[in-house]
Amino acid sequence: GLEVTLGLLNARIETQSGGFPEYLLHTDATFYPGFSGGPLVDMRGRVIGMCNLNYGRGRSVALGTPTLAHVADAILARGRVQRGYLGVRTQGVTLQESVRQRLSLTQANALILVGIEEGGPADTGSLMLGDTLLALDGRMVADVSDLRRYLRSQPAGRQISVRLLRGGASVEVTVTLGAEPSE
């Protein structure tokens, strides 16, 4: 049988990633077992998202149609979504004011590399433990969300410019992204 639930859209949380818009939809509609993967439709019957209980960690959340279109295009073109992968573990740090002034940095926070996968993209791209990640392709990286959002928008195999703080100096290196490991 067909099951339907009714609810109100509570929030539309928008982001921009890699040049395409993304958004999550939060609703008070109850998603029953089996609703995950089904469409979220508006009052006119137009699909506006895909229900996803796992992504919402038990809350009623839907991935917006622009995200779905991006994923579908990648699957049709390459057979799967191949997101960029750097192979690092990071920890957030606050940059010293004196370093920020000396290097003309506008950001207050960055990511220090506390782990590098042996043989991974960061390792072969000459990144080192203790490097502080400032920017990827000119886009500031202030926290792990910035890093994940950027990598998610980049294909494996793409060469990116990485701006680092190494030994008190600003360094620019080129890294070829790997493919995100399958889970």
PDB file of C-alpha atoms in Angstrom:
ATOM      1  CA  GLY A   1       0.000   0.000   0.000  1.00  0.00           C
ATOM      2  CA  LEU A   2       0.866   3.640  -0.359  1.00  0.00           C
ATOM      3  CA  GLU A   3       1.814   5.594   2.759  1.00  0.00           C
ATOM      4  CA  VAL A   4       1.827   9.364   2.961  1.00  0.00           C
ATOM      5  CA  THR A   5       2.555  11.824   5.736  1.00  0.00           C
ATOM      6  CA  LEU A   6       1.803  15.529   5.925  1.00  0.00           C
ATOM      7  CA  GLY A   7       3.836  18.261   7.539  1.00  0.00           C
ATOM      8  CA  LEU A   8       5.247  21.759   7.305  1.00  0.00           C
ATOM      9  CA  LEU A   9       8.635  22.781   6.006  1.00  0.00           C
ATOM     10  CA  ASN A  10      10.464  24.176   9.043  1.00  0.00           C
ATOM     11  CA  ALA A  11      13.752  25.265   7.493  1.00  0.00           C
ATOM     12  CA  ARG A  12      15.711  25.373   4.275  1.00  0.00           C
ATOM     13  CA  ILE A  13      19.412  25.467   5.066  1.00  0.00           C
ATOM     14  CA  GLU A  14      21.363  26.635   2.023  1.00  0.00           C
ATOM     15  CA  THR A  15      25.045  26.293   1.207  1.00  0.00           C
ATOM     16  CA  GLN A  16      27.145  26.693  -1.927  1.00  0.00           C
ATOM     17  CA  SER A  17      29.621  23.992  -2.792  1.00  0.00           C
ATOM     18  CA  GLY A  18      31.869  23.829  -5.820  1.00  0.00           C
ATOM     19  CA  GLY A  19      29.710  26.218  -7.807  1.00  0.00           C
ATOM     20  CA  PHE A  20      26.405  24.414  -7.355  1.00  0.00           C
ATOM     21  CA  PRO A  21      23.739  25.233  -4.747  1.00  0.00           C
ATOM     22  CA  GLU A  22      22.915  22.736  -2.035  1.00  0.00           C
ATOM     23  CA  TYR A  23      20.273  22.751   0.619  1.00  0.00           C
ATOM     24  CA  LEU A  24      18.733  20.595   3.294  1.00  0.00           C
ATOM     25  CA  LEU A  25      15.040  20.708   4.088  1.00  0.00           C
ATOM     26  CA  HIS A  26      13.828  20.197   7.661  1.00  0.00           C
ATOM     27  CA  THR A  27      10.178  19.222   8.085  1.00  0.00           C
ATOM     28  CA  ASP A  28       7.906  18.273  10.964  1.00  0.00           C
ATOM     29  CA  ALA A  29       6.376  15.496   8.847  1.00  0.00           C
ATOM     30  CA  THR A  30       6.885  12.081  10.387  1.00  0.00           C
ATOM     31  CA  PHE A  31       9.073   9.842   8.235  1.00  0.00           C
ATOM     32  CA  TYR A  32       7.908   6.294   8.802  1.00  0.00           C
ATOM     33  CA  PRO A  33      10.107   3.222   8.155  1.00  0.00           C
ATOM     34  CA  GLY A  34      10.620   2.942   4.415  1.00  0.00           C
ATOM     35  CA  PHE A  35      10.242   6.686   3.748  1.00  0.00           C
ATOM     36  CA  SER A  36      14.014   7.199   3.451  1.00  0.00           C
ATOM     37  CA  GLY A  37      14.831   7.483  -0.254  1.00  0.00           C
ATOM     38  CA  GLY A  38      11.316   8.582  -1.114  1.00  0.00           C
ATOM     39  CA  PRO A  39      10.362  11.979  -2.483  1.00  0.00           C
ATOM     40  CA  LEU A  40       9.452  15.041  -0.433  1.00  0.00           C
ATOM     41  CA  VAL A  41       6.828  16.876  -2.488  1.00  0.00           C
ATOM     42  CA  ASP A  42       5.304  20.338  -2.204  1.00  0.00           C
ATOM     43  CA  MET A  43       1.567  21.134  -2.304  1.00  0.00           C
ATOM     44  CA  ARG A  44       1.643  21.156  -6.119  1.00  0.00           C
ATOM     45  CA  GLY A  45       3.113  17.640  -6.263  1.00  0.00           C
ATOM     46  CA  ARG A  46       6.602  18.787  -7.346  1.00  0.00           C
ATOM     47  CA  VAL A  47       9.549  16.849  -5.918  1.00  0.00           C
ATOM     48  CA  ILE A  48      11.631  19.236  -3.787  1.00  0.00           C
ATOM     49  CA  GLY A  49      13.886  16.732  -2.071  1.00  0.00           C
ATOM     50  CA  MET A  50      14.616  13.147  -1.080  1.00  0.00           C
ATOM     51  CA  CYS A  51      13.746  11.979   2.428  1.00  0.00           C
ATOM     52  CA  ASN A  52      16.722  10.749   4.401  1.00  0.00           C
ATOM     53  CA  LEU A  53      16.413   9.569   8.001  1.00  0.00           C
ATOM     54  CA  ASN A  54      20.087   8.569   8.278  1.00  0.00           C
ATOM     55  CA  TYR A  55      21.361  11.986   7.198  1.00  0.00           C
ATOM     56  CA  GLY A  56      18.974  13.673   9.618  1.00  0.00           C
ATOM     57  CA  ARG A  57      20.031  11.294  12.412  1.00  0.00           C
ATOM     58  CA  GLY A  58      16.441  10.319  13.054  1.00  0.00           C
ATOM     59  CA  ARG A  59      14.945  13.733  12.277  1.00  0.00           C
ATOM     60  CA  SER A  60      12.865  14.364   9.181  1.00  0.00           C
ATOM     61  CA  VAL A  61      15.393  15.827   6.740  1.00  0.00           C
ATOM     62  CA  ALA A  62      15.424  15.828   2.944  1.00  0.00           C
ATOM     63  CA  LEU A  63      18.304  16.470   0.561  1.00  0.00           C
ATOM     64  CA  GLY A  64      17.374  19.242  -1.883  1.00  0.00           C
ATOM     65  CA  THR A  65      16.897  18.575  -5.589  1.00  0.00           C
ATOM     66  CA  PRO A  66      20.097  20.424  -6.684  1.00  0.00           C
ATOM     67  CA  THR A  67      22.159  17.966  -4.625  1.00  0.00           C
ATOM     68  CA  LEU A  68      20.235  15.045  -6.099  1.00  0.00           C
ATOM     69  CA  ALA A  69      20.823  16.325  -9.645  1.00  0.00           C
ATOM     70  CA  HIS A  70      24.565  16.739  -8.989  1.00  0.00           C
ATOM     71  CA  VAL A  71      24.845  13.179  -7.635  1.00  0.00           C
ATOM     72  CA  ALA A  72      22.741  11.722 -10.465  1.00  0.00           C
ATOM     73  CA  ASP A  73      24.907  13.491 -13.077  1.00  0.00           C
ATOM     74  CA  ALA A  74      28.076  12.081 -11.478  1.00  0.00           C
ATOM     75  CA  ILE A  75      26.645   8.552 -11.388  1.00  0.00           C
ATOM     76  CA  LEU A  76      25.536   8.737 -15.016  1.00  0.00           C
ATOM     77  CA  ALA A  77      28.929  10.129 -16.118  1.00  0.00           C
ATOM     78  CA  ARG A  78      31.273   7.946 -14.011  1.00  0.00           C
ATOM     79  CA  GLY A  79      29.145   5.202 -12.489  1.00  0.00           C
ATOM     80  CA  ARG A  80      29.568   6.630  -8.986  1.00  0.00           C
ATOM     81  CA  VAL A  81      30.219   9.822  -7.075  1.00  0.00           C
ATOM     82  CA  GLN A  82      33.980  10.202  -6.837  1.00  0.00           C
ATOM     83  CA  ARG A  83      34.744  12.906  -4.318  1.00  0.00           C
ATOM     84  CA  GLY A  84      38.180  14.328  -3.760  1.00  0.00           C
ATOM     85  CA  TYR A  85      40.254  12.885  -0.940  1.00  0.00           C
ATOM     86  CA  LEU A  86      43.317  14.373   0.755  1.00  0.00           C
ATOM     87  CA  GLY A  87      44.251  11.682   3.304  1.00  0.00           C
ATOM     88  CA  VAL A  88      44.780  13.868   6.378  1.00  0.00           C
ATOM     89  CA  ARG A  89      43.646  14.128   9.984  1.00  0.00           C
ATOM     90  CA  THR A  90      43.351  17.681  11.238  1.00  0.00           C
ATOM     91  CA  GLN A  91      42.799  19.700  14.370  1.00  0.00           C
ATOM     92  CA  GLY A  92      41.484  23.254  14.524  1.00  0.00           C
ATOM     93  CA  VAL A  93      43.917  25.937  15.704  1.00  0.00           C
ATOM     94  CA  THR A  94      43.777  29.669  16.347  1.00  0.00           C
ATOM     95  CA  LEU A  95      46.421  31.594  14.430  1.00  0.00           C
ATOM     96  CA  GLN A  96      48.640  33.965  16.409  1.00  0.00           C
ATOM     97  CA  GLU A  97      47.898  37.624  15.777  1.00  0.00           C
ATOM     98  CA  SER A  98      51.571  38.332  15.029  1.00  0.00           C
ATOM     99  CA  VAL A  99      51.624  35.599  12.347  1.00  0.00           C
ATOM    100  CA  ARG A 100      48.340  36.852  10.880  1.00  0.00           C
ATOM    101  CA  GLN A 101      49.698  40.392  10.594  1.00  0.00           C
ATOM    102  CA  ARG A 102      53.077  39.357   9.200  1.00  0.00           C
ATOM    103  CA  LEU A 103      51.485  37.184   6.483  1.00  0.00           C
ATOM    104  CA  SER A 104      48.450  39.475   5.910  1.00  0.00           C
ATOM    105  CA  LEU A 105      46.003  36.691   6.799  1.00  0.00           C
ATOM    106  CA  THR A 106      42.377  37.614   7.357  1.00  0.00           C
ATOM    107  CA  GLN A 107      41.402  34.301   8.948  1.00  0.00           C
ATOM    108  CA  ALA A 108      41.691  33.705  12.682  1.00  0.00           C
ATOM    109  CA  ASN A 109      41.484  29.905  12.503  1.00  0.00           C
ATOM    110  CA  ALA A 110      43.017  27.133  10.409  1.00  0.00           C
ATOM    111  CA  LEU A 111      43.676  23.381  10.520  1.00  0.00           C
ATOM    112  CA  ILE A 112      46.930  21.798  11.668  1.00  0.00           C
ATOM    113  CA  LEU A 113      47.805  18.443  10.119  1.00  0.00           C
ATOM    114  CA  VAL A 114      48.041  15.861  12.913  1.00  0.00           C
ATOM    115  CA  GLY A 115      47.941  12.782  10.694  1.00  0.00           C
ATOM    116  CA  ILE A 116      48.899  12.022   7.091  1.00  0.00           C
ATOM    117  CA  GLU A 117      47.963   8.753   5.392  1.00  0.00           C
ATOM    118  CA  GLU A 118      51.122   7.067   4.145  1.00  0.00           C
ATOM    119  CA  GLY A 119      51.139   7.033   0.346  1.00  0.00           C
ATOM    120  CA  GLY A 120      47.961   9.147   0.229  1.00  0.00           C
ATOM    121  CA  PRO A 121      47.481  12.359  -1.757  1.00  0.00           C
ATOM    122  CA  ALA A 122      48.783  14.652   1.013  1.00  0.00           C
ATOM    123  CA  ASP A 123      51.857  12.453   1.534  1.00  0.00           C
ATOM    124  CA  THR A 124      52.759  12.294  -2.159  1.00  0.00           C
ATOM    125  CA  GLY A 125      51.985  16.013  -2.429  1.00  0.00           C
ATOM    126  CA  SER A 126      54.709  16.879   0.128  1.00  0.00           C
ATOM    127  CA  LEU A 127      52.434  17.858   3.015  1.00  0.00           C
ATOM    128  CA  MET A 128      54.007  17.248   6.416  1.00  0.00           C
ATOM    129  CA  LEU A 129      52.847  16.718   9.990  1.00  0.00           C
ATOM    130  CA  GLY A 130      52.600  20.093  11.672  1.00  0.00           C
ATOM    131  CA  ASP A 131      51.766  22.011   8.480  1.00  0.00           C
ATOM    132  CA  THR A 132      48.851  24.370   9.035  1.00  0.00           C
ATOM    133  CA  LEU A 133      46.298  24.294   6.243  1.00  0.00           C
ATOM    134  CA  LEU A 134      45.205  27.844   5.349  1.00  0.00           C
ATOM    135  CA  ALA A 135      43.499  27.594   1.937  1.00  0.00           C
ATOM    136  CA  LEU A 136      42.645  25.232  -0.922  1.00  0.00           C
ATOM    137  CA  ASP A 137      42.577  26.803  -4.390  1.00  0.00           C
ATOM    138  CA  GLY A 138      42.411  30.211  -2.754  1.00  0.00           C
ATOM    139  CA  ARG A 139      39.425  29.279  -0.569  1.00  0.00           C
ATOM    140  CA  MET A 140      40.051  29.831   3.120  1.00  0.00           C
ATOM    141  CA  VAL A 141      39.934  26.736   5.339  1.00  0.00           C
ATOM    142  CA  ALA A 142      39.101  27.765   8.897  1.00  0.00           C
ATOM    143  CA  ASP A 143      37.602  24.510  10.172  1.00  0.00           C
ATOM    144  CA  VAL A 144      36.953  20.880   9.242  1.00  0.00           C
ATOM    145  CA  SER A 145      33.560  21.783   7.733  1.00  0.00           C
ATOM    146  CA  ASP A 146      35.310  24.062   5.225  1.00  0.00           C
ATOM    147  CA  LEU A 147      37.708  21.243   4.341  1.00  0.00           C
ATOM    148  CA  ARG A 148      34.962  18.640   3.907  1.00  0.00           C
ATOM    149  CA  ARG A 149      32.736  20.991   1.896  1.00  0.00           C
ATOM    150  CA  TYR A 150      35.606  21.813  -0.470  1.00  0.00           C
ATOM    151  CA  LEU A 151      36.724  18.189  -0.954  1.00  0.00           C
ATOM    152  CA  ARG A 152      33.137  17.047  -1.484  1.00  0.00           C
ATOM    153  CA  SER A 153      32.859  19.474  -4.402  1.00  0.00           C
ATOM    154  CA  GLN A 154      36.078  18.345  -6.144  1.00  0.00           C
ATOM    155  CA  PRO A 155      36.592  15.280  -8.331  1.00  0.00           C
ATOM    156  CA  ALA A 156      39.323  12.741  -7.698  1.00  0.00           C
ATOM    157  CA  GLY A 157      42.385  13.304  -9.878  1.00  0.00           C
ATOM    158  CA  ARG A 158      42.113  17.105  -9.838  1.00  0.00           C
ATOM    159  CA  GLN A 159      45.258  19.094  -9.004  1.00  0.00           C
ATOM    160  CA  ILE A 160      44.664  21.705  -6.320  1.00  0.00           C
ATOM    161  CA  SER A 161      46.753  24.495  -4.875  1.00  0.00           C
ATOM    162  CA  VAL A 162      47.286  24.189  -1.115  1.00  0.00           C
ATOM    163  CA  ARG A 163      48.395  27.193   0.940  1.00  0.00           C
ATOM    164  CA  LEU A 164      50.145  26.201   4.170  1.00  0.00           C
ATOM    165  CA  LEU A 165      51.828  27.753   7.135  1.00  0.00           C
ATOM    166  CA  ARG A 166      55.098  25.821   7.506  1.00  0.00           C
ATOM    167  CA  GLY A 167      57.824  26.897   9.913  1.00  0.00           C
ATOM    168  CA  GLY A 168      56.306  30.368  10.210  1.00  0.00           C
ATOM    169  CA  ALA A 169      56.288  30.954   6.442  1.00  0.00           C
ATOM    170  CA  SER A 170      53.468  30.814   3.918  1.00  0.00           C
ATOM    171  CA  VAL A 171      54.082  27.957   1.439  1.00  0.00           C
ATOM    172  CA  GLU A 172      52.098  26.985  -1.667  1.00  0.00           C
ATOM    173  CA  VAL A 173      52.166  23.364  -2.913  1.00  0.00           C
ATOM    174  CA  THR A 174      50.220  21.416  -5.522  1.00  0.00           C
ATOM    175  CA  VAL A 175      48.423  18.203  -4.554  1.00  0.00           C
ATOM    176  CA  THR A 176      46.541  15.755  -6.771  1.00  0.00           C
ATOM    177  CA  LEU A 177      43.383  14.638  -5.009  1.00  0.00           C
ATOM    178  CA  GLY A 178      42.718  10.942  -4.626  1.00  0.00           C
ATOM    179  CA  ALA A 179      39.350   9.201  -4.643  1.00  0.00           C
ATOM    180  CA  GLU A 180      37.437   9.110  -1.400  1.00  0.00           C
ATOM    181  CA  PRO A 181      37.713   5.536  -0.027  1.00  0.00           C
ATOM    182  CA  SER A 182      34.541   3.454  -0.265  1.00  0.00           C
ATOM    183  CA  GLU A 183      32.824   2.907   3.044  1.00  0.00           C
TER     184      GLU A 183
END
